[in-house]
Amino acid sequence: MKLIIAANWKMHKTGSEAKEFCLELLQKEDDFRGVEVLICPPFTALTAAAGVLKDSSVKLGAQNFYPGEQGAFTGEISAAMLKEAGVEYVIIGHSERRHLMGEEDSLVARKIAAAYENGLKPILCIGEKESERDEGVTEKVLEKQLSKALEKLEPEQVKSLVIAYEPVWAIGTGKAASAEDAASAAGFIFSHLDRHFGHESAAGVRIQYGGSVKAENIGSFISLEHIHGALVGGASLEAGSFGDLIRAAGKAVAS
Ligand code: 13P
């Protein structure tokens, strides 16, 4: 299964900064063989990034979208707008949207269904907060987020899904999950998918780990049975260190 390493830039980089980053990253493209690489800039930098990436193997993702075709949705962006800008993937239900912007499971489910309807590939983010981990309810939280988000989907759709397991306490803290914790969460996600959508669909899903991933620790996640990539925040903001991280992931899978 091909690894998928995605850069989530969050609210960082203007169009010109994105262009500069992409030009630098592409100088190392030969090192990315065997890894699907994806950049998710803010909306305003998508077109600039797309212009540089268009003839390359590096793909473009968006960080969010609204599940309506068009209309009175001030401040929102549709799937058609993203596709015209060259977007292939879209991050849905990131913890910052859930916990800072109040995005509920029901909206996440609508976005996942709308992404499939409109030909965008969703990256569904799930993960527990620190207090939930301390209470020992991690699996209960993941179960709820997964079952709500996927309730409108058919097994055939689930098969091509990317799911990012991002424990909230590991995001931007420098305190990545242990390989044991990541393995246990990814195993739980796999068995949930297996139970609800069948083995073939579960086996097609790529599960990413996200939360303080860097070149130095990516190998410990990538080598786990059910983890096939990473969603990277801070360490994706410089082309040099992001390139090192991709190379390290490729090496870990080859060894
Ligand atoms: P960091 O890699 O900065 O911890 O962010 C992770 C993340 O939220 C990616 O979506």
PDB file of C-alpha atoms and ligand atoms in Angstrom:
ATOM      1  CA  MET A   1       0.000   0.000   0.000  1.00  0.00           C
ATOM      2  CA  LYS A   2       1.443   3.395  -0.981  1.00  0.00           C
ATOM      3  CA  LEU A   3       2.393   5.666   1.910  1.00  0.00           C
ATOM      4  CA  ILE A   4       0.645   9.023   2.043  1.00  0.00           C
ATOM      5  CA  ILE A   5       2.471  11.932   3.683  1.00  0.00           C
ATOM      6  CA  ALA A   6       0.459  15.150   3.819  1.00  0.00           C
ATOM      7  CA  ALA A   7       1.547  18.660   4.821  1.00  0.00           C
ATOM      8  CA  ASN A   8      -1.158  20.520   6.718  1.00  0.00           C
ATOM      9  CA  TRP A   9       0.032  24.115   6.708  1.00  0.00           C
ATOM     10  CA  LYS A  10      -2.939  25.361   8.758  1.00  0.00           C
ATOM     11  CA  MET A  11      -2.985  29.200   8.698  1.00  0.00           C
ATOM     12  CA  HIS A  12       0.571  29.586   7.408  1.00  0.00           C
ATOM     13  CA  LYS A  13       2.003  30.934   4.130  1.00  0.00           C
ATOM     14  CA  THR A  14       0.879  33.414   1.536  1.00  0.00           C
ATOM     15  CA  GLY A  15       0.699  32.508  -2.154  1.00  0.00           C
ATOM     16  CA  SER A  16       4.241  33.681  -2.834  1.00  0.00           C
ATOM     17  CA  GLU A  17       5.590  31.775   0.173  1.00  0.00           C
ATOM     18  CA  ALA A  18       3.752  28.659  -1.015  1.00  0.00           C
ATOM     19  CA  LYS A  19       5.269  29.008  -4.477  1.00  0.00           C
ATOM     20  CA  GLU A  20       8.766  29.331  -3.050  1.00  0.00           C
ATOM     21  CA  PHE A  21       8.232  26.257  -0.819  1.00  0.00           C
ATOM     22  CA  CYS A  22       6.941  24.121  -3.707  1.00  0.00           C
ATOM     23  CA  LEU A  23       9.828  25.084  -5.996  1.00  0.00           C
ATOM     24  CA  GLU A  24      12.298  24.065  -3.281  1.00  0.00           C
ATOM     25  CA  LEU A  25      10.459  20.833  -2.450  1.00  0.00           C
ATOM     26  CA  LEU A  26      10.357  19.705  -6.087  1.00  0.00           C
ATOM     27  CA  GLN A  27      14.148  19.804  -6.248  1.00  0.00           C
ATOM     28  CA  LYS A  28      14.004  16.660  -4.085  1.00  0.00           C
ATOM     29  CA  GLU A  29      11.154  14.962  -5.952  1.00  0.00           C
ATOM     30  CA  ASP A  30      13.348  12.036  -7.049  1.00  0.00           C
ATOM     31  CA  ASP A  31      13.620  11.008  -3.389  1.00  0.00           C
ATOM     32  CA  PHE A  32       9.855  10.665  -3.006  1.00  0.00           C
ATOM     33  CA  ARG A  33       9.421   7.465  -5.030  1.00  0.00           C
ATOM     34  CA  GLY A  34       6.953   5.085  -3.376  1.00  0.00           C
ATOM     35  CA  VAL A  35       5.410   7.880  -1.301  1.00  0.00           C
ATOM     36  CA  GLU A  36       2.315   9.893  -2.212  1.00  0.00           C
ATOM     37  CA  VAL A  37       3.118  13.460  -1.168  1.00  0.00           C
ATOM     38  CA  LEU A  38       0.456  16.043  -0.620  1.00  0.00           C
ATOM     39  CA  ILE A  39       0.506  19.750   0.303  1.00  0.00           C
ATOM     40  CA  CYS A  40      -2.534  21.366   1.950  1.00  0.00           C
ATOM     41  CA  PRO A  41      -2.076  25.158   1.861  1.00  0.00           C
ATOM     42  CA  PRO A  42      -4.645  27.752   2.984  1.00  0.00           C
ATOM     43  CA  PHE A  43      -7.303  28.517   0.313  1.00  0.00           C
ATOM     44  CA  THR A  44      -5.592  31.723  -0.830  1.00  0.00           C
ATOM     45  CA  ALA A  45      -2.341  29.898  -1.631  1.00  0.00           C
ATOM     46  CA  LEU A  46      -3.889  26.968  -3.543  1.00  0.00           C
ATOM     47  CA  THR A  47      -3.623  28.470  -7.020  1.00  0.00           C
ATOM     48  CA  ALA A  48      -0.019  29.558  -6.542  1.00  0.00           C
ATOM     49  CA  ALA A  49       0.930  26.081  -5.267  1.00  0.00           C
ATOM     50  CA  ALA A  50      -1.025  24.384  -8.073  1.00  0.00           C
ATOM     51  CA  GLY A  51       0.871  26.382 -10.695  1.00  0.00           C
ATOM     52  CA  VAL A  52       4.188  25.003  -9.462  1.00  0.00           C
ATOM     53  CA  LEU A  53       3.015  21.438  -8.730  1.00  0.00           C
ATOM     54  CA  LYS A  54       0.973  20.831 -11.881  1.00  0.00           C
ATOM     55  CA  ASP A  55       3.461  18.646 -13.784  1.00  0.00           C
ATOM     56  CA  SER A  56       4.869  16.981 -10.684  1.00  0.00           C
ATOM     57  CA  SER A  57       3.987  13.944  -8.561  1.00  0.00           C
ATOM     58  CA  VAL A  58       3.196  16.175  -5.558  1.00  0.00           C
ATOM     59  CA  LYS A  59      -0.541  16.575  -5.068  1.00  0.00           C
ATOM     60  CA  LEU A  60      -2.665  19.339  -3.672  1.00  0.00           C
ATOM     61  CA  GLY A  61      -5.173  19.178  -0.822  1.00  0.00           C
ATOM     62  CA  ALA A  62      -7.424  21.705   0.908  1.00  0.00           C
ATOM     63  CA  GLN A  63      -7.907  22.032   4.663  1.00  0.00           C
ATOM     64  CA  ASN A  64     -11.694  22.307   4.620  1.00  0.00           C
ATOM     65  CA  PHE A  65     -14.731  22.948   2.424  1.00  0.00           C
ATOM     66  CA  TYR A  66     -18.474  23.462   2.767  1.00  0.00           C
ATOM     67  CA  PRO A  67     -20.884  20.723   1.630  1.00  0.00           C
ATOM     68  CA  GLY A  68     -23.153  22.938  -0.481  1.00  0.00           C
ATOM     69  CA  GLU A  69     -23.065  23.453  -4.236  1.00  0.00           C
ATOM     70  CA  GLN A  70     -23.307  27.239  -4.133  1.00  0.00           C
ATOM     71  CA  GLY A  71     -25.412  29.883  -2.410  1.00  0.00           C
ATOM     72  CA  ALA A  72     -25.642  32.106   0.643  1.00  0.00           C
ATOM     73  CA  PHE A  73     -22.810  30.629   2.728  1.00  0.00           C
ATOM     74  CA  THR A  74     -20.661  33.648   3.519  1.00  0.00           C
ATOM     75  CA  GLY A  75     -17.000  32.819   3.960  1.00  0.00           C
ATOM     76  CA  GLU A  76     -17.290  29.238   2.712  1.00  0.00           C
ATOM     77  CA  ILE A  77     -15.660  27.400  -0.213  1.00  0.00           C
ATOM     78  CA  SER A  78     -17.279  24.694  -2.363  1.00  0.00           C
ATOM     79  CA  ALA A  79     -15.921  21.451  -3.791  1.00  0.00           C
ATOM     80  CA  ALA A  80     -16.200  22.814  -7.349  1.00  0.00           C
ATOM     81  CA  MET A  81     -14.099  25.856  -6.403  1.00  0.00           C
ATOM     82  CA  LEU A  82     -11.421  23.581  -4.939  1.00  0.00           C
ATOM     83  CA  LYS A  83     -11.401  21.246  -7.926  1.00  0.00           C
ATOM     84  CA  GLU A  84     -10.957  24.114 -10.354  1.00  0.00           C
ATOM     85  CA  ALA A  85      -7.985  25.259  -8.259  1.00  0.00           C
ATOM     86  CA  GLY A  86      -6.372  21.829  -8.804  1.00  0.00           C
ATOM     87  CA  VAL A  87      -7.287  20.214  -5.469  1.00  0.00           C
ATOM     88  CA  GLU A  88      -7.538  16.412  -5.210  1.00  0.00           C
ATOM     89  CA  TYR A  89      -7.755  15.762  -1.441  1.00  0.00           C
ATOM     90  CA  VAL A  90      -9.545  17.549   1.390  1.00  0.00           C
ATOM     91  CA  ILE A  91      -8.923  17.378   5.144  1.00  0.00           C
ATOM     92  CA  ILE A  92     -12.196  16.947   7.041  1.00  0.00           C
ATOM     93  CA  GLY A  93     -12.877  17.169  10.772  1.00  0.00           C
ATOM     94  CA  HIS A  94      -9.441  18.341  11.872  1.00  0.00           C
ATOM     95  CA  SER A  95      -9.317  18.748  15.657  1.00  0.00           C
ATOM     96  CA  GLU A  96      -8.815  22.505  15.307  1.00  0.00           C
ATOM     97  CA  ARG A  97     -12.065  22.732  13.366  1.00  0.00           C
ATOM     98  CA  ARG A  98     -13.847  20.495  15.841  1.00  0.00           C
ATOM     99  CA  HIS A  99     -12.564  22.149  19.009  1.00  0.00           C
ATOM    100  CA  LEU A 100     -11.828  25.780  17.998  1.00  0.00           C
ATOM    101  CA  MET A 101     -14.589  26.284  15.396  1.00  0.00           C
ATOM    102  CA  GLY A 102     -17.212  24.034  17.005  1.00  0.00           C
ATOM    103  CA  GLU A 103     -17.560  21.640  14.086  1.00  0.00           C
ATOM    104  CA  GLU A 104     -19.886  18.783  15.073  1.00  0.00           C
ATOM    105  CA  ASP A 105     -19.814  15.127  13.980  1.00  0.00           C
ATOM    106  CA  SER A 106     -22.974  15.708  11.906  1.00  0.00           C
ATOM    107  CA  LEU A 107     -21.279  18.400   9.771  1.00  0.00           C
ATOM    108  CA  VAL A 108     -18.190  16.201   9.432  1.00  0.00           C
ATOM    109  CA  ALA A 109     -20.457  13.405   8.106  1.00  0.00           C
ATOM    110  CA  ARG A 110     -22.069  15.754   5.566  1.00  0.00           C
ATOM    111  CA  LYS A 111     -18.646  16.905   4.395  1.00  0.00           C
ATOM    112  CA  ILE A 112     -17.370  13.342   3.970  1.00  0.00           C
ATOM    113  CA  ALA A 113     -20.430  12.371   1.912  1.00  0.00           C
ATOM    114  CA  ALA A 114     -20.231  15.563  -0.169  1.00  0.00           C
ATOM    115  CA  ALA A 115     -16.525  15.051  -0.835  1.00  0.00           C
ATOM    116  CA  TYR A 116     -17.291  11.649  -2.397  1.00  0.00           C
ATOM    117  CA  GLU A 117     -20.237  13.033  -4.365  1.00  0.00           C
ATOM    118  CA  ASN A 118     -18.015  15.764  -5.808  1.00  0.00           C
ATOM    119  CA  GLY A 119     -14.922  13.709  -6.566  1.00  0.00           C
ATOM    120  CA  LEU A 120     -12.694  15.023  -3.768  1.00  0.00           C
ATOM    121  CA  LYS A 121     -10.719  12.474  -1.717  1.00  0.00           C
ATOM    122  CA  PRO A 122     -11.371  12.961   1.992  1.00  0.00           C
ATOM    123  CA  ILE A 123      -8.817  12.724   4.779  1.00  0.00           C
ATOM    124  CA  LEU A 124     -10.960  12.206   7.870  1.00  0.00           C
ATOM    125  CA  CYS A 125      -9.304  13.359  11.110  1.00  0.00           C
ATOM    126  CA  ILE A 126     -10.201  11.777  14.429  1.00  0.00           C
ATOM    127  CA  GLY A 127      -8.567  11.741  17.856  1.00  0.00           C
ATOM    128  CA  GLU A 128      -9.126  12.057  21.566  1.00  0.00           C
ATOM    129  CA  LYS A 129      -8.431  15.033  23.858  1.00  0.00           C
ATOM    130  CA  GLU A 130      -5.984  14.713  26.745  1.00  0.00           C
ATOM    131  CA  SER A 131      -8.783  14.597  29.338  1.00  0.00           C
ATOM    132  CA  GLU A 132     -10.460  11.762  27.391  1.00  0.00           C
ATOM    133  CA  ARG A 133      -7.212   9.829  27.255  1.00  0.00           C
ATOM    134  CA  ASP A 134      -6.763  10.335  31.019  1.00  0.00           C
ATOM    135  CA  GLU A 135     -10.294   9.033  31.607  1.00  0.00           C
ATOM    136  CA  GLY A 136      -9.474   5.942  29.536  1.00  0.00           C
ATOM    137  CA  VAL A 137     -12.196   6.627  26.937  1.00  0.00           C
ATOM    138  CA  THR A 138      -9.985   6.948  23.831  1.00  0.00           C
ATOM    139  CA  GLU A 139     -11.626   4.033  22.006  1.00  0.00           C
ATOM    140  CA  LYS A 140     -15.097   5.256  22.877  1.00  0.00           C
ATOM    141  CA  VAL A 141     -14.267   8.681  21.373  1.00  0.00           C
ATOM    142  CA  LEU A 142     -12.783   7.149  18.216  1.00  0.00           C
ATOM    143  CA  GLU A 143     -15.770   4.817  17.866  1.00  0.00           C
ATOM    144  CA  LYS A 144     -18.225   7.740  18.037  1.00  0.00           C
ATOM    145  CA  GLN A 145     -16.260   9.944  15.620  1.00  0.00           C
ATOM    146  CA  LEU A 146     -15.866   7.094  13.133  1.00  0.00           C
ATOM    147  CA  SER A 147     -19.425   5.821  13.223  1.00  0.00           C
ATOM    148  CA  LYS A 148     -20.921   9.306  12.819  1.00  0.00           C
ATOM    149  CA  ALA A 149     -18.511  10.408  10.090  1.00  0.00           C
ATOM    150  CA  LEU A 150     -18.973   7.269   8.004  1.00  0.00           C
ATOM    151  CA  GLU A 151     -22.680   6.644   8.517  1.00  0.00           C
ATOM    152  CA  LYS A 152     -23.651   7.802   5.013  1.00  0.00           C
ATOM    153  CA  LEU A 153     -20.990   5.760   3.190  1.00  0.00           C
ATOM    154  CA  GLU A 154     -20.999   2.494   1.269  1.00  0.00           C
ATOM    155  CA  PRO A 155     -18.163  -0.063   1.697  1.00  0.00           C
ATOM    156  CA  GLU A 156     -16.990   0.744  -1.847  1.00  0.00           C
ATOM    157  CA  GLN A 157     -16.437   4.394  -0.842  1.00  0.00           C
ATOM    158  CA  VAL A 158     -14.779   3.575   2.473  1.00  0.00           C
ATOM    159  CA  LYS A 159     -12.184   1.511   0.625  1.00  0.00           C
ATOM    160  CA  SER A 160     -10.435   4.610  -0.738  1.00  0.00           C
ATOM    161  CA  LEU A 161     -10.599   6.647   2.469  1.00  0.00           C
ATOM    162  CA  VAL A 162      -7.638   8.169   4.296  1.00  0.00           C
ATOM    163  CA  ILE A 163      -8.087   8.453   8.070  1.00  0.00           C
ATOM    164  CA  ALA A 164      -5.702  10.546  10.164  1.00  0.00           C
ATOM    165  CA  TYR A 165      -5.469   9.490  13.799  1.00  0.00           C
ATOM    166  CA  GLU A 166      -4.394  12.697  15.547  1.00  0.00           C
ATOM    167  CA  PRO A 167      -4.517  12.626  19.356  1.00  0.00           C
ATOM    168  CA  VAL A 168      -5.321  16.242  20.256  1.00  0.00           C
ATOM    169  CA  TRP A 169      -2.727  16.308  23.061  1.00  0.00           C
ATOM    170  CA  ALA A 170       0.030  15.459  20.564  1.00  0.00           C
ATOM    171  CA  ILE A 171      -0.763  18.252  18.084  1.00  0.00           C
ATOM    172  CA  GLY A 172       1.770  21.074  18.123  1.00  0.00           C
ATOM    173  CA  THR A 173       3.081  20.058  21.558  1.00  0.00           C
ATOM    174  CA  GLY A 174       6.293  18.276  20.571  1.00  0.00           C
ATOM    175  CA  LYS A 175       4.890  15.335  22.565  1.00  0.00           C
ATOM    176  CA  ALA A 176       4.158  12.691  19.924  1.00  0.00           C
ATOM    177  CA  ALA A 177       2.178   9.574  20.847  1.00  0.00           C
ATOM    178  CA  SER A 178       4.252   6.493  21.616  1.00  0.00           C
ATOM    179  CA  ALA A 179       4.412   3.848  18.901  1.00  0.00           C
ATOM    180  CA  GLU A 180       2.369   1.590  21.246  1.00  0.00           C
ATOM    181  CA  ASP A 181      -0.438   4.169  21.584  1.00  0.00           C
ATOM    182  CA  ALA A 182      -0.478   4.838  17.835  1.00  0.00           C
ATOM    183  CA  ALA A 183      -0.486   1.098  17.069  1.00  0.00           C
ATOM    184  CA  SER A 184      -3.346   0.497  19.456  1.00  0.00           C
ATOM    185  CA  ALA A 185      -5.480   3.353  18.017  1.00  0.00           C
ATOM    186  CA  ALA A 186      -4.744   2.328  14.406  1.00  0.00           C
ATOM    187  CA  GLY A 187      -5.590  -1.303  15.218  1.00  0.00           C
ATOM    188  CA  PHE A 188      -8.858  -0.158  16.773  1.00  0.00           C
ATOM    189  CA  ILE A 189      -9.714   1.931  13.684  1.00  0.00           C
ATOM    190  CA  PHE A 190      -8.937  -1.010  11.399  1.00  0.00           C
ATOM    191  CA  SER A 191     -11.150  -3.406  13.363  1.00  0.00           C
ATOM    192  CA  HIS A 192     -14.012  -0.865  13.447  1.00  0.00           C
ATOM    193  CA  LEU A 193     -13.841  -0.602   9.633  1.00  0.00           C
ATOM    194  CA  ASP A 194     -13.552  -4.368   9.278  1.00  0.00           C
ATOM    195  CA  ARG A 195     -16.633  -4.900  11.458  1.00  0.00           C
ATOM    196  CA  HIS A 196     -18.802  -2.282   9.757  1.00  0.00           C
ATOM    197  CA  PHE A 197     -17.675  -2.311   6.129  1.00  0.00           C
ATOM    198  CA  GLY A 198     -15.986  -5.690   5.633  1.00  0.00           C
ATOM    199  CA  HIS A 199     -12.390  -6.795   5.301  1.00  0.00           C
ATOM    200  CA  GLU A 200     -11.787  -5.658   1.729  1.00  0.00           C
ATOM    201  CA  SER A 201     -12.845  -2.082   2.483  1.00  0.00           C
ATOM    202  CA  ALA A 202     -10.926  -1.937   5.767  1.00  0.00           C
ATOM    203  CA  ALA A 203      -7.804  -3.226   4.046  1.00  0.00           C
ATOM    204  CA  GLY A 204      -7.997  -0.431   1.447  1.00  0.00           C
ATOM    205  CA  VAL A 205      -8.068   2.424   3.981  1.00  0.00           C
ATOM    206  CA  ARG A 206      -4.810   4.238   4.645  1.00  0.00           C
ATOM    207  CA  ILE A 207      -4.425   5.311   8.262  1.00  0.00           C
ATOM    208  CA  GLN A 208      -2.083   8.216   8.970  1.00  0.00           C
ATOM    209  CA  TYR A 209      -0.646   9.201  12.320  1.00  0.00           C
ATOM    210  CA  GLY A 210      -0.542  12.936  13.094  1.00  0.00           C
ATOM    211  CA  GLY A 211       0.790  14.903  16.089  1.00  0.00           C
ATOM    212  CA  SER A 212       4.365  16.212  16.428  1.00  0.00           C
ATOM    213  CA  VAL A 213       5.656  14.069  13.561  1.00  0.00           C
ATOM    214  CA  LYS A 214       9.169  14.898  12.340  1.00  0.00           C
ATOM    215  CA  ALA A 215      11.959  13.251  10.329  1.00  0.00           C
ATOM    216  CA  GLU A 216      13.414  11.778  13.530  1.00  0.00           C
ATOM    217  CA  ASN A 217      10.276   9.907  14.656  1.00  0.00           C
ATOM    218  CA  ILE A 218       8.363   9.147  11.424  1.00  0.00           C
ATOM    219  CA  GLY A 219      10.049   5.727  11.099  1.00  0.00           C
ATOM    220  CA  SER A 220       8.569   4.500  14.393  1.00  0.00           C
ATOM    221  CA  PHE A 221       5.023   5.146  13.104  1.00  0.00           C
ATOM    222  CA  ILE A 222       5.447   4.061   9.498  1.00  0.00           C
ATOM    223  CA  SER A 223       6.790   0.672  10.541  1.00  0.00           C
ATOM    224  CA  LEU A 224       3.521  -0.156  12.388  1.00  0.00           C
ATOM    225  CA  GLU A 225       1.162  -2.674  10.803  1.00  0.00           C
ATOM    226  CA  HIS A 226      -1.867  -0.414  10.316  1.00  0.00           C
ATOM    227  CA  ILE A 227      -0.163   2.951   9.710  1.00  0.00           C
ATOM    228  CA  HIS A 228       0.445   4.024   6.129  1.00  0.00           C
ATOM    229  CA  GLY A 229       1.398   7.662   6.372  1.00  0.00           C
ATOM    230  CA  ALA A 230       1.395  10.867   8.369  1.00  0.00           C
ATOM    231  CA  LEU A 231      -0.391  14.194   8.549  1.00  0.00           C
ATOM    232  CA  VAL A 232       2.274  16.740   9.395  1.00  0.00           C
ATOM    233  CA  GLY A 233       1.844  20.256  10.787  1.00  0.00           C
ATOM    234  CA  GLY A 234       4.886  22.144  12.093  1.00  0.00           C
ATOM    235  CA  ALA A 235       7.512  19.968  10.400  1.00  0.00           C
ATOM    236  CA  SER A 236       5.898  20.554   6.997  1.00  0.00           C
ATOM    237  CA  LEU A 237       6.477  24.301   6.950  1.00  0.00           C
ATOM    238  CA  GLU A 238      10.052  24.187   5.655  1.00  0.00           C
ATOM    239  CA  ALA A 239      10.757  22.401   2.395  1.00  0.00           C
ATOM    240  CA  GLY A 240      14.110  21.113   3.686  1.00  0.00           C
ATOM    241  CA  SER A 241      12.804  19.417   6.830  1.00  0.00           C
ATOM    242  CA  PHE A 242       9.626  18.198   5.104  1.00  0.00           C
ATOM    243  CA  GLY A 243      11.750  16.652   2.336  1.00  0.00           C
ATOM    244  CA  ASP A 244      13.894  14.924   4.995  1.00  0.00           C
ATOM    245  CA  LEU A 245      10.745  13.587   6.640  1.00  0.00           C
ATOM    246  CA  ILE A 246       9.430  12.130   3.366  1.00  0.00           C
ATOM    247  CA  ARG A 247      12.787  10.518   2.657  1.00  0.00           C
ATOM    248  CA  ALA A 248      12.890   9.029   6.172  1.00  0.00           C
ATOM    249  CA  ALA A 249       9.370   7.611   5.714  1.00  0.00           C
ATOM    250  CA  GLY A 250      10.293   6.031   2.371  1.00  0.00           C
ATOM    251  CA  LYS A 251      13.399   4.460   3.935  1.00  0.00           C
ATOM    252  CA  ALA A 252      11.483   3.101   6.926  1.00  0.00           C
ATOM    253  CA  VAL A 253       9.031   1.322   4.663  1.00  0.00           C
ATOM    254  CA  ALA A 254      11.745  -0.070   2.395  1.00  0.00           C
ATOM    255  CA  SER A 255      13.790  -1.504   5.284  1.00  0.00           C
TER     256      SER A 255
HETATM  257  P1  13P B   1       1.892  19.121  14.337  1.00  0.00           P
HETATM  258  O1  13P B   1       2.647  18.222  13.391  1.00  0.00           O
HETATM  259  O2  13P B   1       2.369  20.534  14.320  1.00  0.00           O
HETATM  260  O3  13P B   1       1.829  18.526  15.718  1.00  0.00           O
HETATM  261  O4  13P B   1       0.379  19.199  13.807  1.00  0.00           O
HETATM  262  C1  13P B   1      -0.280  18.021  13.533  1.00  0.00           C
HETATM  263  C2  13P B   1      -1.534  18.329  12.821  1.00  0.00           C
HETATM  264  O5  13P B   1      -2.479  18.862  13.383  1.00  0.00           O
HETATM  265  C3  13P B   1      -1.623  17.976  11.388  1.00  0.00           C
HETATM  266  O6  13P B   1      -2.929  18.049  10.943  1.00  0.00           O
END
